[in-house]
Coordinates of C-alpha atoms in Angstrom, one line a residue:
X16 CA 4.0 -11.9 -66.6
X17 CA 7.2 -10.6 -65.4
X18 CA 6.9 -7.4 -67.2
X19 CA 3.1 -7.1 -66.4
X20 CA 4.3 -6.8 -62.3
X21 CA 7.5 -4.7 -63.3
X22 CA 5.1 -2.2 -65.0
X23 CA 2.2 -2.6 -61.8
X24 CA 5.3 -2.2 -59.5
X25 CA 6.3 1.4 -61.8
X26 CA 2.7 2.3 -61.4
X27 CA 2.5 2.0 -57.7
X28 CA 5.9 3.6 -57.2
X29 CA 5.0 6.7 -59.3
X30 CA 1.6 7.2 -58.1
X31 CA 2.8 7.3 -54.5
X32 CA 5.3 9.7 -55.5
X33 CA 3.0 11.8 -57.0
X34 CA 0.5 11.6 -54.0
X35 CA -0.3 15.5 -52.4
X36 CA -1.0 15.9 -48.9
X37 CA -4.9 16.2 -48.3
X38 CA -6.0 19.0 -46.2
X39 CA -9.5 19.1 -44.5
X40 CA -11.0 22.5 -45.8
X41 CA -12.0 25.2 -43.1
X42 CA -15.2 27.0 -43.9
X43 CA -14.7 29.8 -41.8
X44 CA -11.0 30.1 -40.5
X45 CA -9.5 32.4 -38.6
X46 CA -5.2 33.1 -38.9
X47 CA -3.2 32.2 -36.2
X48 CA 0.4 32.9 -35.7
X49 CA 2.5 31.7 -32.2
X50 CA 5.7 32.9 -30.9
X51 CA 7.2 31.2 -27.9
X52 CA 9.1 34.1 -25.7
X53 CA 10.0 31.9 -23.0
X54 CA 14.1 32.0 -22.3
X55 CA 15.0 30.6 -19.4
X56 CA 18.6 30.3 -18.1
X57 CA 19.1 27.3 -15.8
X58 CA 20.0 28.9 -12.7
X59 CA 19.7 27.8 -8.8
X60 CA 16.5 30.1 -8.9
X61 CA 15.2 28.2 -12.0
X62 CA 16.0 24.8 -11.6
X63 CA 12.4 24.0 -10.9
X64 CA 10.7 26.1 -13.3
X65 CA 9.5 23.9 -16.5
X66 CA 11.6 24.1 -19.5
X67 CA 10.4 26.3 -22.3
X68 CA 10.3 23.9 -25.2
X69 CA 6.1 23.4 -25.9
X70 CA 3.8 22.0 -27.4
X71 CA 0.9 23.4 -28.5
X72 CA -2.8 21.7 -28.4
X73 CA -6.1 23.2 -29.9
X74 CA -9.1 21.8 -28.2
X75 CA -7.2 18.8 -26.7
X76 CA -9.2 15.3 -25.8
X77 CA -7.9 14.3 -22.3
X78 CA -8.3 10.8 -20.9
X79 CA -9.8 9.6 -17.4
X80 CA -6.2 11.2 -15.8
X81 CA -6.7 14.4 -17.7
X82 CA -3.4 13.4 -20.1
X83 CA -4.2 14.2 -23.5
X84 CA -4.3 11.2 -26.0
X85 CA -5.5 13.9 -29.6
X86 CA -6.4 17.1 -30.4
X87 CA -7.7 19.0 -33.2
X88 CA -4.5 21.2 -34.1
X89 CA -0.9 20.4 -32.9
X90 CA 1.6 22.6 -33.1
X91 CA 4.5 20.3 -31.6
X92 CA 8.4 20.9 -30.8
X93 CA 7.8 24.9 -30.5
X94 CA 11.4 26.4 -29.9
X95 CA 12.7 29.6 -28.4
X96 CA 11.6 32.4 -31.3
X97 CA 14.0 33.6 -34.0
X98 CA 15.2 37.2 -33.7
X99 CA 13.9 37.6 -37.4
X100 CA 10.4 36.2 -38.5
X101 CA 10.5 36.2 -41.9
X102 CA 7.8 37.6 -44.1
X103 CA 7.3 33.9 -46.0
X104 CA 7.8 30.3 -44.3
X105 CA 10.2 28.1 -45.6
X106 CA 8.5 25.5 -48.0
X107 CA 11.4 23.1 -48.0
X108 CA 12.7 23.5 -44.4
X109 CA 12.5 20.2 -42.8
X110 CA 13.9 20.8 -39.4
X111 CA 11.9 19.6 -36.2
X112 CA 12.4 22.1 -34.1
X113 CA 9.9 25.4 -34.8
X114 CA 10.8 28.8 -33.9
X115 CA 7.4 29.7 -34.3
X116 CA 3.8 28.4 -35.2
X117 CA 3.1 27.1 -38.1
X118 CA 6.6 27.4 -39.2
X119 CA 7.3 24.6 -41.8
X120 CA 4.3 22.6 -40.7
X121 CA 2.4 21.1 -43.3
X122 CA -0.7 22.6 -42.6
X123 CA -3.5 24.9 -44.2
X124 CA -1.8 28.3 -44.4
X125 CA -3.4 31.8 -44.7
X126 CA -4.6 33.3 -47.9
X127 CA -3.1 37.0 -49.4
X128 CA -5.6 39.0 -47.7
X129 CA -5.8 42.3 -48.5
X130 CA -2.8 42.4 -50.9
X131 CA -0.9 41.1 -47.7
X132 CA 0.8 37.6 -47.9
X133 CA -0.5 35.5 -44.8
X134 CA 1.1 32.3 -45.6
X135 CA 3.3 32.4 -42.3
X136 CA 0.0 32.1 -40.4
X137 CA -2.1 28.9 -39.8
X138 CA -5.4 28.5 -40.6
X139 CA -8.1 27.5 -37.8
X140 CA -11.7 27.4 -36.9
X141 CA -13.3 30.3 -36.1
X142 CA -15.2 30.3 -32.5
X143 CA -14.6 29.2 -29.0
X144 CA -11.7 27.2 -28.2
X145 CA -9.8 25.4 -25.9
X146 CA -5.9 26.4 -25.7
X147 CA -3.4 24.5 -23.7
X148 CA 0.5 24.6 -23.9
X149 CA 2.6 21.6 -22.3
X150 CA 6.3 21.9 -21.5
X151 CA 7.9 18.7 -23.1
X152 CA 11.2 17.0 -23.6
X153 CA 14.1 18.3 -25.9
X154 CA 14.0 15.3 -28.2
X155 CA 12.4 14.7 -31.8
X156 CA 9.7 12.4 -30.5
X157 CA 6.4 13.8 -31.4
X158 CA 4.2 14.7 -28.1
X159 CA 1.2 11.8 -28.5
X160 CA 4.0 9.4 -28.8
X161 CA 5.5 10.2 -25.8
X162 CA 5.0 8.4 -22.6
X163 CA 2.5 9.3 -20.1
X164 CA 4.1 11.0 -17.6
X165 CA 6.1 13.1 -19.8
X166 CA 2.4 14.6 -21.2
X167 CA 1.4 16.0 -17.9
X168 CA 3.2 19.5 -17.5
X169 CA 0.6 22.0 -18.1
X170 CA 2.1 25.3 -18.4
X171 CA -1.1 27.2 -19.8
X172 CA -4.7 26.2 -20.0
X173 CA -6.9 29.0 -21.8
X174 CA -9.9 29.2 -23.9
X175 CA -9.8 31.7 -27.0
X176 CA -12.5 33.1 -29.0
X177 CA -11.4 33.8 -32.9
X178 CA -13.5 35.9 -35.1
X179 CA -14.0 34.7 -38.8
X180 CA -11.2 35.9 -41.2
X181 CA -9.2 37.8 -38.4
X182 CA -5.6 37.8 -37.9
X183 CA -3.9 36.7 -34.6
X184 CA -0.5 37.3 -33.5
X185 CA -0.1 35.2 -29.9
X186 CA 2.9 34.6 -27.6
X187 CA 4.0 32.8 -24.7
X188 CA 5.4 35.2 -21.9
X189 CA 6.6 35.4 -18.9
X190 CA 4.1 37.4 -17.1
X191 CA 5.8 38.1 -13.7
X192 CA 10.0 38.4 -13.5
X193 CA 9.5 37.8 -9.8
X194 CA 7.9 34.3 -10.5
X195 CA 8.3 33.1 -13.9
X196 CA 4.7 32.3 -14.5
X197 CA 4.2 31.9 -18.1
X198 CA 0.9 33.5 -20.0
X199 CA -0.5 33.4 -23.0
X200 CA -1.1 37.0 -25.0
X201 CA -3.0 37.2 -28.3
X202 CA -3.1 40.5 -30.2
X203 CA -6.1 40.6 -32.9
X204 CA -3.8 42.3 -35.9
X205 CA -5.8 45.2 -38.0
X206 CA -2.9 45.8 -40.6
X207 CA -5.1 43.6 -43.3
X208 CA -7.7 46.3 -42.8
X209 CA -5.4 49.4 -42.8
X210 CA -5.2 51.4 -46.3
X211 CA -1.5 51.5 -46.1
X212 CA 0.2 53.1 -48.9
X213 CA 2.6 51.3 -51.6
X214 CA 5.3 53.8 -51.4
X215 CA 5.7 54.0 -47.6
X216 CA 7.4 51.3 -45.5
X217 CA 5.8 50.5 -41.9
X218 CA 6.5 50.0 -38.2
X219 CA 4.8 49.8 -35.0
X220 CA 6.8 49.1 -31.4
X221 CA 6.1 46.9 -28.4
X222 CA 7.7 46.3 -25.1
X223 CA 6.1 42.8 -23.9
X224 CA 8.6 42.4 -20.9
X225 CA 7.6 40.7 -17.9
X226 CA 6.7 42.9 -14.7
X227 CA 9.7 43.9 -12.9
X228 CA 12.2 43.1 -15.6
X229 CA 13.5 46.7 -16.2
X230 CA 13.9 47.2 -12.2
X231 CA 15.4 43.6 -11.3
X232 CA 17.3 42.1 -14.2
X233 CA 20.8 41.8 -14.0
X234 CA 23.1 41.4 -17.1
X235 CA 26.4 39.9 -17.3
X236 CA 27.8 42.4 -19.5
X237 CA 26.5 45.8 -18.8
X238 CA 27.7 47.5 -22.2
X239 CA 25.7 46.6 -24.2
X240 CA 22.4 48.2 -22.9
X241 CA 20.2 45.4 -23.1
X242 CA 18.0 47.0 -20.5
X243 CA 15.1 49.4 -21.8
X244 CA 13.0 51.5 -19.1
X245 CA 8.9 51.1 -19.1
X246 CA 8.6 54.1 -21.2
X247 CA 10.7 55.1 -23.6
X248 CA 10.8 57.5 -26.9
X249 CA 12.1 55.8 -30.6
X250 CA 13.9 57.6 -33.2
X251 CA 14.5 56.5 -36.9
X252 CA 17.5 57.0 -38.9
X253 CA 17.3 55.6 -42.6
X254 CA 20.8 55.1 -43.9
X255 CA 22.9 54.4 -46.6
X256 CA 24.7 51.0 -45.6
X257 CA 28.5 50.0 -46.5
X258 CA 30.0 46.9 -44.8
X259 CA 33.2 48.1 -43.9
X260 CA 32.5 52.0 -43.6
X261 CA 29.4 51.5 -41.6
X262 CA 26.0 54.0 -42.0
X263 CA 25.9 57.4 -43.9
X264 CA 22.6 58.4 -43.0
X265 CA 20.0 59.9 -45.7
X266 CA 19.3 63.5 -45.9
X267 CA 16.0 64.3 -44.0
X268 CA 16.0 60.7 -42.6
X269 CA 18.2 61.0 -39.1
X270 CA 16.7 61.1 -35.6
X271 CA 13.1 61.3 -36.8
X272 CA 10.7 61.0 -33.8
X273 CA 8.3 58.1 -34.1
X274 CA 6.5 57.7 -31.0
X275 CA 6.6 56.4 -27.7
X276 CA 7.1 52.7 -26.5
X277 CA 5.5 51.7 -23.2
X278 CA 6.1 48.3 -21.5
X279 CA 2.6 46.2 -21.2
X280 CA 0.9 43.1 -22.4
X281 CA -2.4 44.2 -23.2
X282 CA -3.5 43.2 -26.5
X283 CA -4.0 46.6 -27.8
X284 CA -2.7 47.0 -31.6
X285 CA -0.2 50.0 -31.2
X286 CA 0.2 52.6 -33.9
X287 CA 2.2 52.4 -37.2
X288 CA 4.6 54.5 -38.2
X289 CA 6.1 55.0 -41.8
X290 CA 9.3 55.8 -43.6
X291 CA 9.6 56.2 -47.6
X292 CA 10.6 53.3 -49.2
X293 CA 12.9 55.3 -51.5
X294 CA 14.0 58.3 -49.1
X295 CA 16.4 59.8 -51.6
X296 CA 15.8 61.8 -54.3
X297 CA 16.7 59.8 -57.4
X298 CA 13.7 59.8 -60.0
X299 CA 11.8 56.5 -61.0
X300 CA 13.6 54.2 -58.8
X301 CA 12.4 50.7 -58.2
X302 CA 15.5 49.6 -56.5
X303 CA 16.5 50.9 -53.1
X304 CA 20.0 49.8 -53.2
X305 CA 21.8 48.9 -49.9
X306 CA 19.7 50.5 -47.2
X307 CA 19.0 50.1 -43.2
X308 CA 17.2 51.4 -40.5
X309 CA 18.7 52.4 -37.3
X310 CA 16.1 53.0 -34.3
X311 CA 17.0 54.8 -31.2
X312 CA 15.3 54.3 -27.8
X313 CA 15.8 57.0 -25.4
X314 CA 14.0 57.8 -22.0
X315 CA 11.9 61.0 -22.4
X316 CA 14.1 63.2 -20.5
X317 CA 16.6 62.9 -23.7
X318 CA 16.0 63.9 -27.6
X319 CA 18.1 62.0 -30.2
X320 CA 19.6 65.8 -30.7
X321 CA 21.0 65.6 -27.2
X322 CA 21.9 61.9 -26.4
X323 CA 24.8 61.4 -24.5
X324 CA 24.9 57.8 -25.0
X325 CA 26.8 55.2 -27.6
X326 CA 26.2 51.5 -28.0
X327 CA 29.4 50.0 -26.4
X328 CA 29.3 52.3 -23.3
X329 CA 28.7 52.0 -19.8
X330 CA 25.3 50.7 -18.8
X331 CA 22.8 53.6 -19.3
X332 CA 20.6 52.0 -16.7
X333 CA 17.9 51.7 -19.1
X334 CA 18.0 54.9 -20.6
X335 CA 18.9 54.3 -24.0
X336 CA 19.3 51.4 -26.6
X337 CA 19.5 51.0 -30.3
X338 CA 18.5 48.3 -32.8
X339 CA 20.1 48.4 -36.4
X340 CA 18.4 46.2 -38.8
X341 CA 20.7 46.0 -42.2
X342 CA 21.1 43.9 -45.1
X343 CA 24.4 42.6 -43.6
X344 CA 26.3 42.9 -40.6
X345 CA 28.6 46.0 -40.8
X346 CA 31.7 47.3 -38.5
X347 CA 29.7 49.3 -36.2
X348 CA 29.0 50.0 -32.9
X349 CA 25.7 48.6 -32.0
X350 CA 24.9 45.6 -30.3
X351 CA 21.7 45.0 -31.8
X352 CA 22.7 44.3 -35.4
X353 CA 19.6 42.2 -36.9
X354 CA 21.1 41.1 -40.2
X355 CA 18.2 40.2 -42.5
X356 CA 18.5 38.1 -45.5
X357 CA 16.4 40.5 -47.0
X358 CA 18.7 42.7 -49.7
X359 CA 17.5 46.0 -48.2
X360 CA 16.8 45.6 -44.3
X361 CA 12.8 46.6 -44.0
X362 CA 12.4 46.3 -47.7
X363 CA 11.4 43.4 -50.1
X364 CA 13.9 43.1 -52.6
X365 CA 13.1 40.7 -55.5
X366 CA 12.6 39.7 -59.3
X367 CA 9.3 40.7 -60.3
X368 CA 7.9 41.5 -63.4
X369 CA 10.6 42.3 -66.1
X370 CA 13.1 43.7 -63.4
X371 CA 15.7 41.4 -62.0
X372 CA 15.7 43.2 -58.4
X373 CA 12.6 45.6 -57.7
X374 CA 11.9 47.0 -53.8
X375 CA 8.7 46.7 -52.3
X376 CA 7.4 48.0 -48.9
X377 CA 6.7 45.8 -45.8
X378 CA 4.8 46.1 -42.6
X379 CA 6.8 45.1 -39.7
X380 CA 6.0 44.8 -35.9
X381 CA 9.5 45.3 -33.5
X382 CA 9.0 43.8 -29.9
X383 CA 11.3 44.0 -27.0
X384 CA 10.9 41.1 -24.6
X385 CA 13.1 40.7 -21.3
X386 CA 16.2 42.2 -23.1
X387 CA 16.2 41.1 -26.5
X388 CA 14.9 42.8 -29.8
X389 CA 12.5 40.9 -32.4
X390 CA 11.4 41.7 -35.7
X391 CA 8.1 40.1 -37.7
X392 CA 8.0 41.2 -41.2
X393 CA 4.7 41.0 -43.1
X394 CA 5.0 40.6 -47.2
X395 CA 2.9 42.9 -49.3
X396 CA 1.4 41.3 -52.8
X397 CA 3.7 42.0 -55.7
X398 CA 3.8 41.3 -59.4
X399 CA 5.5 37.8 -60.2
X400 CA 8.3 37.4 -62.4
X401 CA 8.3 37.1 -66.3
X402 CA 10.9 35.5 -67.8

């Protein structure tokens, strides 16, 4: 009898350890990714502004007092976004605070759609939905376990219509610099519908700053040139990168004009610009080596050739700034070194097929929001490794 009980115990334990999370299938989904761009510094002027630690509720159910008691979709513990949104989620992450939704939440993720990896997007039902964002306390207590009086601070209450199989990027943004009012911005992405070449890397640019930011923001240290005017031109330079020697521009890829960046919170998709995956002349390359990209933002009164500014100098009053997307931090005078743990900046280098290191192009979005640059990288499908 004892042996049977022991055997039964092990069967139960084994079954429990092998149990998988069950997800409800969504018949006609849309794909959603959410970033929290609110970043208030607590001052005398902002002490009464709700703190930017959020819970997202899609199709919430409210009680008689208007307090939510459940929701069809919950994105909890939504903290300020990270400077780099990776091309794939961290599947083993156990962190509670999330720098985006779905982040590491265990939800139905997007598929590979037309060759693009949408695993950083969550599946949500298409159609019309009520979406509410609440400011919540900085704690590890789930939203619906909070006392009722802590589930009342509504920051955004809106309705969104998601199209079937469409891809959406949603931002919580400060609308006006003077009022600090939070609002929602949602962009219907079209990269999954574009005939992009596998031999080119793509990037587009947005200035999603609040109205009046450029004219009124005050920076503690002006030498870093964190301000951008509402209209800027952007130039790209591709470089070989050496940690100690800095950058060595690649011939033919220095100071190339990409286009214009205009401050706007309108949801239109901005043009994509491109540069070669393998910008040098070495034949039959499959690996880029250590390369990086530098983007120079200049007001239209200047060109790359006539640029009088450098990053570590007095404030240019928004007429100049620079963003370096690098495989590692280097000794270089740039205030915005966005160090990525991709081996080669905006290029994914992984083991693929029979090759230990093989480089693949990506689709990227650079967003400037109230003095900070952010990068989102989208991975293209590649051949899995063969061992």
